[in-house]
Coordinates of N, CA and C in Angstrom, one line a residue:
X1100 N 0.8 -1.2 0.0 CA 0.0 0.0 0.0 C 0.9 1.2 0.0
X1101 N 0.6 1.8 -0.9 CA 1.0 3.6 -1.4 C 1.1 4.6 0.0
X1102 N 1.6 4.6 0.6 CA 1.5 6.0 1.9 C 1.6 7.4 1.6
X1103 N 2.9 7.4 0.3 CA 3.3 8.9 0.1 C 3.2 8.9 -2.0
X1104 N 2.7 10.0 -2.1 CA 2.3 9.5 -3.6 C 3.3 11.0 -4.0
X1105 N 4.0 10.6 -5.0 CA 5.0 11.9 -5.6 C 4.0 12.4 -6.8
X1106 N 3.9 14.3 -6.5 CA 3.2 15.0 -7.6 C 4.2 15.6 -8.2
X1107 N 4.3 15.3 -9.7 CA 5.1 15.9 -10.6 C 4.5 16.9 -10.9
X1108 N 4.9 17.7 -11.9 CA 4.4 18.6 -12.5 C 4.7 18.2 -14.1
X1109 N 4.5 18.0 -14.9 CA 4.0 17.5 -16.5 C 5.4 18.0 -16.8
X1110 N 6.6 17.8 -17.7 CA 7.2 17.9 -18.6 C 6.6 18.7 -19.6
X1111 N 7.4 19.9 -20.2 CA 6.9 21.1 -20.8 C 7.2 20.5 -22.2
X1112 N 7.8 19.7 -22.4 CA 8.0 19.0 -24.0 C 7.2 17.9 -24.1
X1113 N 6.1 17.6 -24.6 CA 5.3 16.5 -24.9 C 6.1 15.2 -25.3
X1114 N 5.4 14.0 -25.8 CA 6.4 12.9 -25.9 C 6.5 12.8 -27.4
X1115 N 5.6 13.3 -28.2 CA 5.8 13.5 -29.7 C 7.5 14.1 -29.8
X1116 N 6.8 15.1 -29.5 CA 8.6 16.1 -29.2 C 9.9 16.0 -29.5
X1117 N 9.5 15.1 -28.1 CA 10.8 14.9 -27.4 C 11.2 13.8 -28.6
X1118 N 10.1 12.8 -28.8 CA 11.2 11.6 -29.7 C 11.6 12.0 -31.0
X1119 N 10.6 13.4 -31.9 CA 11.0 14.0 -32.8 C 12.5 14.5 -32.4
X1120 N 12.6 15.3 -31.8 CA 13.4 15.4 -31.8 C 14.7 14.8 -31.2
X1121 N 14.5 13.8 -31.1 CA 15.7 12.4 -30.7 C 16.0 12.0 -32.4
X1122 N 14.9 11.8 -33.1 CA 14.9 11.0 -34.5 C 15.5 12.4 -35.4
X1123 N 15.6 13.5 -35.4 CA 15.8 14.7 -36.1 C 17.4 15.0 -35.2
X1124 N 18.2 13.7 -34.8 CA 19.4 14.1 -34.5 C 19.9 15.5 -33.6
X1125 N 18.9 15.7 -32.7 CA 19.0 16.8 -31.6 C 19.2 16.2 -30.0
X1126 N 19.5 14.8 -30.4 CA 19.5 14.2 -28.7 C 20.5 15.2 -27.9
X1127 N 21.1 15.2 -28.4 CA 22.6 16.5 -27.2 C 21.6 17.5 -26.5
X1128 N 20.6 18.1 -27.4 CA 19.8 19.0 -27.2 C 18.8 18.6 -26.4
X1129 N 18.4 17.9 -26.4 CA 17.2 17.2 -25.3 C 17.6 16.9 -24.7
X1130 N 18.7 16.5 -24.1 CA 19.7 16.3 -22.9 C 19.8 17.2 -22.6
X1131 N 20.6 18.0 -22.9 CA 20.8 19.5 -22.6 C 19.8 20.0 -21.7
X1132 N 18.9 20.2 -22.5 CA 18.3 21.5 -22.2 C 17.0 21.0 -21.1
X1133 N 16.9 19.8 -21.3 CA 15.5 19.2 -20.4 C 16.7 18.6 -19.0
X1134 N 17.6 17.7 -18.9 CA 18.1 17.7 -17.4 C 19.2 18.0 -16.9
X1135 N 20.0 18.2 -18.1 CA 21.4 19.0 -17.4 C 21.4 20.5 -16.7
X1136 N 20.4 21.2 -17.1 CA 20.7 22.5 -16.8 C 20.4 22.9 -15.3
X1137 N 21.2 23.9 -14.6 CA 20.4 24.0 -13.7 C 19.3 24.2 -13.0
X1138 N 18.2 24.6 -14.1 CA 16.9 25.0 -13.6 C 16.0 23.8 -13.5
X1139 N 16.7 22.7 -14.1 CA 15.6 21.0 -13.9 C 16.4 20.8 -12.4
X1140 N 17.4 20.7 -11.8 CA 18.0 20.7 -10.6 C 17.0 21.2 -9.5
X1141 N 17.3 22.8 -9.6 CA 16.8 23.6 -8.7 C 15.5 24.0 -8.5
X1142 N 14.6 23.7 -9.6 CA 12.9 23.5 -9.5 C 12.5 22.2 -9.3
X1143 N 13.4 20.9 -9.4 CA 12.8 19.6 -8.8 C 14.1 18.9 -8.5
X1144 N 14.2 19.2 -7.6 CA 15.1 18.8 -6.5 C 15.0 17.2 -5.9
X1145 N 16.0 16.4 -6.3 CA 15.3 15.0 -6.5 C 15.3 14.2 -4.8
X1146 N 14.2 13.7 -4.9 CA 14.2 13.3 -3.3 C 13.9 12.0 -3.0
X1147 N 14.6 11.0 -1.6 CA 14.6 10.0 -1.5 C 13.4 9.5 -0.9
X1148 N 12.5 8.6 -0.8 CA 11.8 8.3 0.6 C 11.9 7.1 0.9
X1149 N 11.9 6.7 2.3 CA 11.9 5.7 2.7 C 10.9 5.5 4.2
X1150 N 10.3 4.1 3.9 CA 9.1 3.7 5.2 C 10.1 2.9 6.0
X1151 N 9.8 3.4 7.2 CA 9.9 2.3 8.5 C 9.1 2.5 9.0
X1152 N 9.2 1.7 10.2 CA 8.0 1.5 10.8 C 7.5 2.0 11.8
X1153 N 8.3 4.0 12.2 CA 8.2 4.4 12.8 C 7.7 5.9 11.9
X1154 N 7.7 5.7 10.8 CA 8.1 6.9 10.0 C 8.2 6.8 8.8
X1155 N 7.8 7.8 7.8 CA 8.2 8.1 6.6 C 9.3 9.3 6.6
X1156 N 10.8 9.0 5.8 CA 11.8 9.9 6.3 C 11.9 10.9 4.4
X1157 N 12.1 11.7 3.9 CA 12.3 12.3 3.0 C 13.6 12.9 3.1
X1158 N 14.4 12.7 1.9 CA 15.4 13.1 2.1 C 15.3 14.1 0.7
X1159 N 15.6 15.4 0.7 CA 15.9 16.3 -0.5 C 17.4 17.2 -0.5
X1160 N 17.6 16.7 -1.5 CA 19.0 17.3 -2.4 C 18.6 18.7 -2.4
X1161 N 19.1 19.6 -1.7 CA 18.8 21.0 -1.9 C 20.3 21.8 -1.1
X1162 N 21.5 21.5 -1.8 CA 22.1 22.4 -1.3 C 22.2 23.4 -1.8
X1163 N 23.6 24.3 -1.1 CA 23.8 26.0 -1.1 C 22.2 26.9 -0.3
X1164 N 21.3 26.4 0.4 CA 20.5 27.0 1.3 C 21.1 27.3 2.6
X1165 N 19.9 27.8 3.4 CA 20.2 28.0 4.5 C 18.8 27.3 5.7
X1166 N 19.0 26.7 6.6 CA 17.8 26.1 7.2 C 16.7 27.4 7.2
X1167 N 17.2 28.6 7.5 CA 16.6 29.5 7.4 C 15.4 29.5 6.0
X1168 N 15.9 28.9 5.0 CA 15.3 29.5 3.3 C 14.0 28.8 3.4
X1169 N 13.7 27.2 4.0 CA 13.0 26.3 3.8 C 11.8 26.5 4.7
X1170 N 10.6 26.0 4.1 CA 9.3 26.5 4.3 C 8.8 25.1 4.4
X1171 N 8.2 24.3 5.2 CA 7.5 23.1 5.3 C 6.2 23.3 5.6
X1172 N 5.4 23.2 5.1 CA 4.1 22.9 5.4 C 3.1 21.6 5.8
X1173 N 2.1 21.4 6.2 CA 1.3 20.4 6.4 C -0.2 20.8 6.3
X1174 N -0.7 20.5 5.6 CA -2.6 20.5 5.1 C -3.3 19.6 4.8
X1175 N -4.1 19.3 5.8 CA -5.0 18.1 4.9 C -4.1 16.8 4.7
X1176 N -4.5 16.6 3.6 CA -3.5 15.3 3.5 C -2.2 15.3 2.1
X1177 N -1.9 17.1 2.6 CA -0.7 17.1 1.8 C 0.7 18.0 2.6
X1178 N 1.7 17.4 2.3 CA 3.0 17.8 2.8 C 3.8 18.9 1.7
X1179 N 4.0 19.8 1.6 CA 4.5 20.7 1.0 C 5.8 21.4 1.5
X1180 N 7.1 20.7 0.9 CA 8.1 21.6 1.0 C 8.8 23.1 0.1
X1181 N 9.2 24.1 0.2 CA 9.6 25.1 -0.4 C 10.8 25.8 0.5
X1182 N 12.1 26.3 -0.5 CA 12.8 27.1 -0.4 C 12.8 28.4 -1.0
X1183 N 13.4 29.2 -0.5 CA 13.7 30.5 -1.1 C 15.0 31.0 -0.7
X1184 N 16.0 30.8 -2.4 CA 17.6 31.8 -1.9 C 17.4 33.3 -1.9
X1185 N 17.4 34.4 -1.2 CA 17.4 35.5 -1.0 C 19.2 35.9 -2.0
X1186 N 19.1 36.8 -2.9 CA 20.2 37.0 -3.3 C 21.4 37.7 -2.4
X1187 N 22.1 38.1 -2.5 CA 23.6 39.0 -1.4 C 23.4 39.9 -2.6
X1188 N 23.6 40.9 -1.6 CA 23.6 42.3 -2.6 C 24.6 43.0 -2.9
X1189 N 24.4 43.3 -3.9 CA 26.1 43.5 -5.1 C 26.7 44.5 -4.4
X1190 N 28.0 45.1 -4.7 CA 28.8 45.9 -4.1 C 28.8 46.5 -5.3
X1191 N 28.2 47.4 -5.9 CA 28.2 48.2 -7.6 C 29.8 49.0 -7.1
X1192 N 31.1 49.0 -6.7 CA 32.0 49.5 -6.7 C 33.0 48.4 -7.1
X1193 N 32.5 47.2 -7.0 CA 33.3 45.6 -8.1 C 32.7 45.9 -9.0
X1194 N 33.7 45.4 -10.0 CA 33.4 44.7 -11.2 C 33.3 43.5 -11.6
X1195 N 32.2 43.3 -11.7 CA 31.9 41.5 -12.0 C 31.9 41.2 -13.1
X1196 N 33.4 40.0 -13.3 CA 34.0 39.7 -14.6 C 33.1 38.3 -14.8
X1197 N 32.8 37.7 -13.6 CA 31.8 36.7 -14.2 C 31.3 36.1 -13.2
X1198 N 30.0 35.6 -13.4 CA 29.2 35.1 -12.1 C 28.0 33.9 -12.6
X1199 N 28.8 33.2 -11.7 CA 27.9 31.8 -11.8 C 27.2 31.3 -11.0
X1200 N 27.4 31.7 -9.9 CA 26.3 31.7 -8.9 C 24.6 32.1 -9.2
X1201 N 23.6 30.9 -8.8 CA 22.5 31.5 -9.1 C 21.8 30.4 -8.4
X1202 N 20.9 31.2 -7.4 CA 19.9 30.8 -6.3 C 18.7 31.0 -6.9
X1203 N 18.0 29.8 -6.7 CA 16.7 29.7 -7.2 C 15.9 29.7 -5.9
X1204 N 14.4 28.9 -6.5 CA 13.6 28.6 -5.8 C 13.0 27.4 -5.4
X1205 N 12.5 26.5 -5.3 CA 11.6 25.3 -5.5 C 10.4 25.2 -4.5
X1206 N 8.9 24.3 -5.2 CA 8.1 24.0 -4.3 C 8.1 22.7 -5.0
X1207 N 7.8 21.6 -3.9 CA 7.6 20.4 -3.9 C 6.1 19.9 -2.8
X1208 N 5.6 19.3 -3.8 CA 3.9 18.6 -2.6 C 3.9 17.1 -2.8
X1209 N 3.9 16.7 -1.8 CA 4.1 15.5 -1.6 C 2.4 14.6 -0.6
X1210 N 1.3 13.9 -1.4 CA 0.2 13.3 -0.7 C 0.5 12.4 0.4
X1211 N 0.1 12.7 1.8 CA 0.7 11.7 2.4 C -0.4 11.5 2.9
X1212 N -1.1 10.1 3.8 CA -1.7 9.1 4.4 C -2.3 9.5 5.4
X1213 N -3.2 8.7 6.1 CA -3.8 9.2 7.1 C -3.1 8.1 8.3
X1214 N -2.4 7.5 7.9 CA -1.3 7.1 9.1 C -0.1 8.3 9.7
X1215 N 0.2 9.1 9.2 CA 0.9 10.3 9.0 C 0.4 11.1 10.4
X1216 N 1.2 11.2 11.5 CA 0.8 12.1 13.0 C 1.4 13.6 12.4
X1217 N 0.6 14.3 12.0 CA 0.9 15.7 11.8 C 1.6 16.3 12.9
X1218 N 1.3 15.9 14.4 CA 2.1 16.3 15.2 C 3.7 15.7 15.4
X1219 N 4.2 14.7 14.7 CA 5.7 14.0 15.0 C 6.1 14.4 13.6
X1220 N 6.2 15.6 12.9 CA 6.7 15.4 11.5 C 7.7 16.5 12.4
X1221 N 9.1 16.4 11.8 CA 9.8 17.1 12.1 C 11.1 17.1 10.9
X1222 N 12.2 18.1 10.8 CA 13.3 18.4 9.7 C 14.4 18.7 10.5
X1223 N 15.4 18.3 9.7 CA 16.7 19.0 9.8 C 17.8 18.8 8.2
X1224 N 18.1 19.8 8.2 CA 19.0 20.6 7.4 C 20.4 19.9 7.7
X1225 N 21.5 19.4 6.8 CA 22.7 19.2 7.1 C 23.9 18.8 6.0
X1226 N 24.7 19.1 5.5 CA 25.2 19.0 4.5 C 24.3 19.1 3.2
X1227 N 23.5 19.7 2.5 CA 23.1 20.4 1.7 C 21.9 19.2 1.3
X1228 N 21.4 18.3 2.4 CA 20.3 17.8 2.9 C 19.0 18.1 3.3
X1229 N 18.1 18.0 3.5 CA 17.1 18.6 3.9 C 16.6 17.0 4.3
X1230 N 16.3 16.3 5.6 CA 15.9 15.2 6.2 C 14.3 15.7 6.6
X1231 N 13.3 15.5 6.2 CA 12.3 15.5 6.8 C 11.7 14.3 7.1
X1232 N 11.1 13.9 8.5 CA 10.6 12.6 9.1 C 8.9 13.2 9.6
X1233 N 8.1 12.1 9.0 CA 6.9 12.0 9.0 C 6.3 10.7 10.1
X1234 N 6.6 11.0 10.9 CA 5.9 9.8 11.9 C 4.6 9.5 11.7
X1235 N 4.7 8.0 12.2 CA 3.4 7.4 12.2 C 2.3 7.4 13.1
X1236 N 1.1 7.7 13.0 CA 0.5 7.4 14.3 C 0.8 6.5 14.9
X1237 N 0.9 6.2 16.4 CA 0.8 5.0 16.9 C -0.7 4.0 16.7
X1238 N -0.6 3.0 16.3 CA -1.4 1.9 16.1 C -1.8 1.1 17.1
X1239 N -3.3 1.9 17.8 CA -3.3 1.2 18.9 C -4.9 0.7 18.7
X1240 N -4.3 -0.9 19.1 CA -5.7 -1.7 18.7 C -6.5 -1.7 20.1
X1241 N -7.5 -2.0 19.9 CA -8.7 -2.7 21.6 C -8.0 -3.9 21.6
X1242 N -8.1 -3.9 23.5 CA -7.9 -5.4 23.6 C -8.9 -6.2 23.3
X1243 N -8.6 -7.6 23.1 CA -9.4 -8.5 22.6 C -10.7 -8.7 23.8
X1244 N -11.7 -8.7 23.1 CA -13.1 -8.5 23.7 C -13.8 -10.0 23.4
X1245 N -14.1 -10.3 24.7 CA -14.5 -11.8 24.9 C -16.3 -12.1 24.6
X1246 N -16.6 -12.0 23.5 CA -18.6 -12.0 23.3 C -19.1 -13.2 23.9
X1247 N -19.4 -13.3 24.7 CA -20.5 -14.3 25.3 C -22.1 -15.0 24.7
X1248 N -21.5 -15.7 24.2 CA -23.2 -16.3 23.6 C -24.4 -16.5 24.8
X1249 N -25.7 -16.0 24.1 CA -26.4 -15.8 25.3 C -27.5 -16.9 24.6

């Protein structure tokens, strides 16, 4: 059974497209431009999950942030993570011969379960990590009830 269900967002090149242009000898190009670049990186940030049996744990690739940047939310029966890099502001008395630095943004929604304790979800940030753990309700059954035939 499914607990956490990943929402993509559709690929902006259809699949006609894309194989057109595989067969029209542009594969470098559709490589290129659909996952090498940094903006397929930094708008979907690829993430691990794993179930135990205390927890669903998420792990997301998001470095160069700051724990500060990240925005977690919880609604309903959806988990929503987001960052925001605030830029550093230029010293206009440099001259900037070249700059490659470039802070984005991302949101990520992730459906989670109704085994999911909205109160045990908790994150931490560490080596350009983002660990978020989604505990489970505890599972607590009735004791066994003895029916007496009458």
């Amino acid at each position: 059974m499914t607990h956490i269900k990943f929402n993509q967002s559709p690929l902006p090149r259809t699949f006609g497209g894309f194989v057109e242009d595989i067969l029209n000898g542009n594969f470098n190009k559709v490589v290129k431009d659909d996952f090498l670049t940094n903006d397929y990186f930094t708008t979907h940030p690829p993430v691990n999950i794993v179930e135990t049996p205390e927890a669903f744990i998420l792990d997301v690739v998001a470095p160069g942030f700051s724990k500060e940047d990240f925005k977690i939310s919880a609604a309903e029966k959806t988990i929503t993570i987001s960052a925001e890099k605030k830029e550093a502001a230029k010293n206009e008395t440099d001259k900037q011969v070249r700059r490659e630095f470039n802070f984005k943004s991302f949101k990520r929604s992730f459906s989670i379960s109704e085994v999911v304790d909205a109160n045990k979800i908790n994150a931490k940030y560490e080596n350009g990590i983002l660990k978020v753990t989604l505990g489970k309700k505890e599972n607590k059954q009735d004791a066994p009830k003895e029916i007496v035939v009458e």
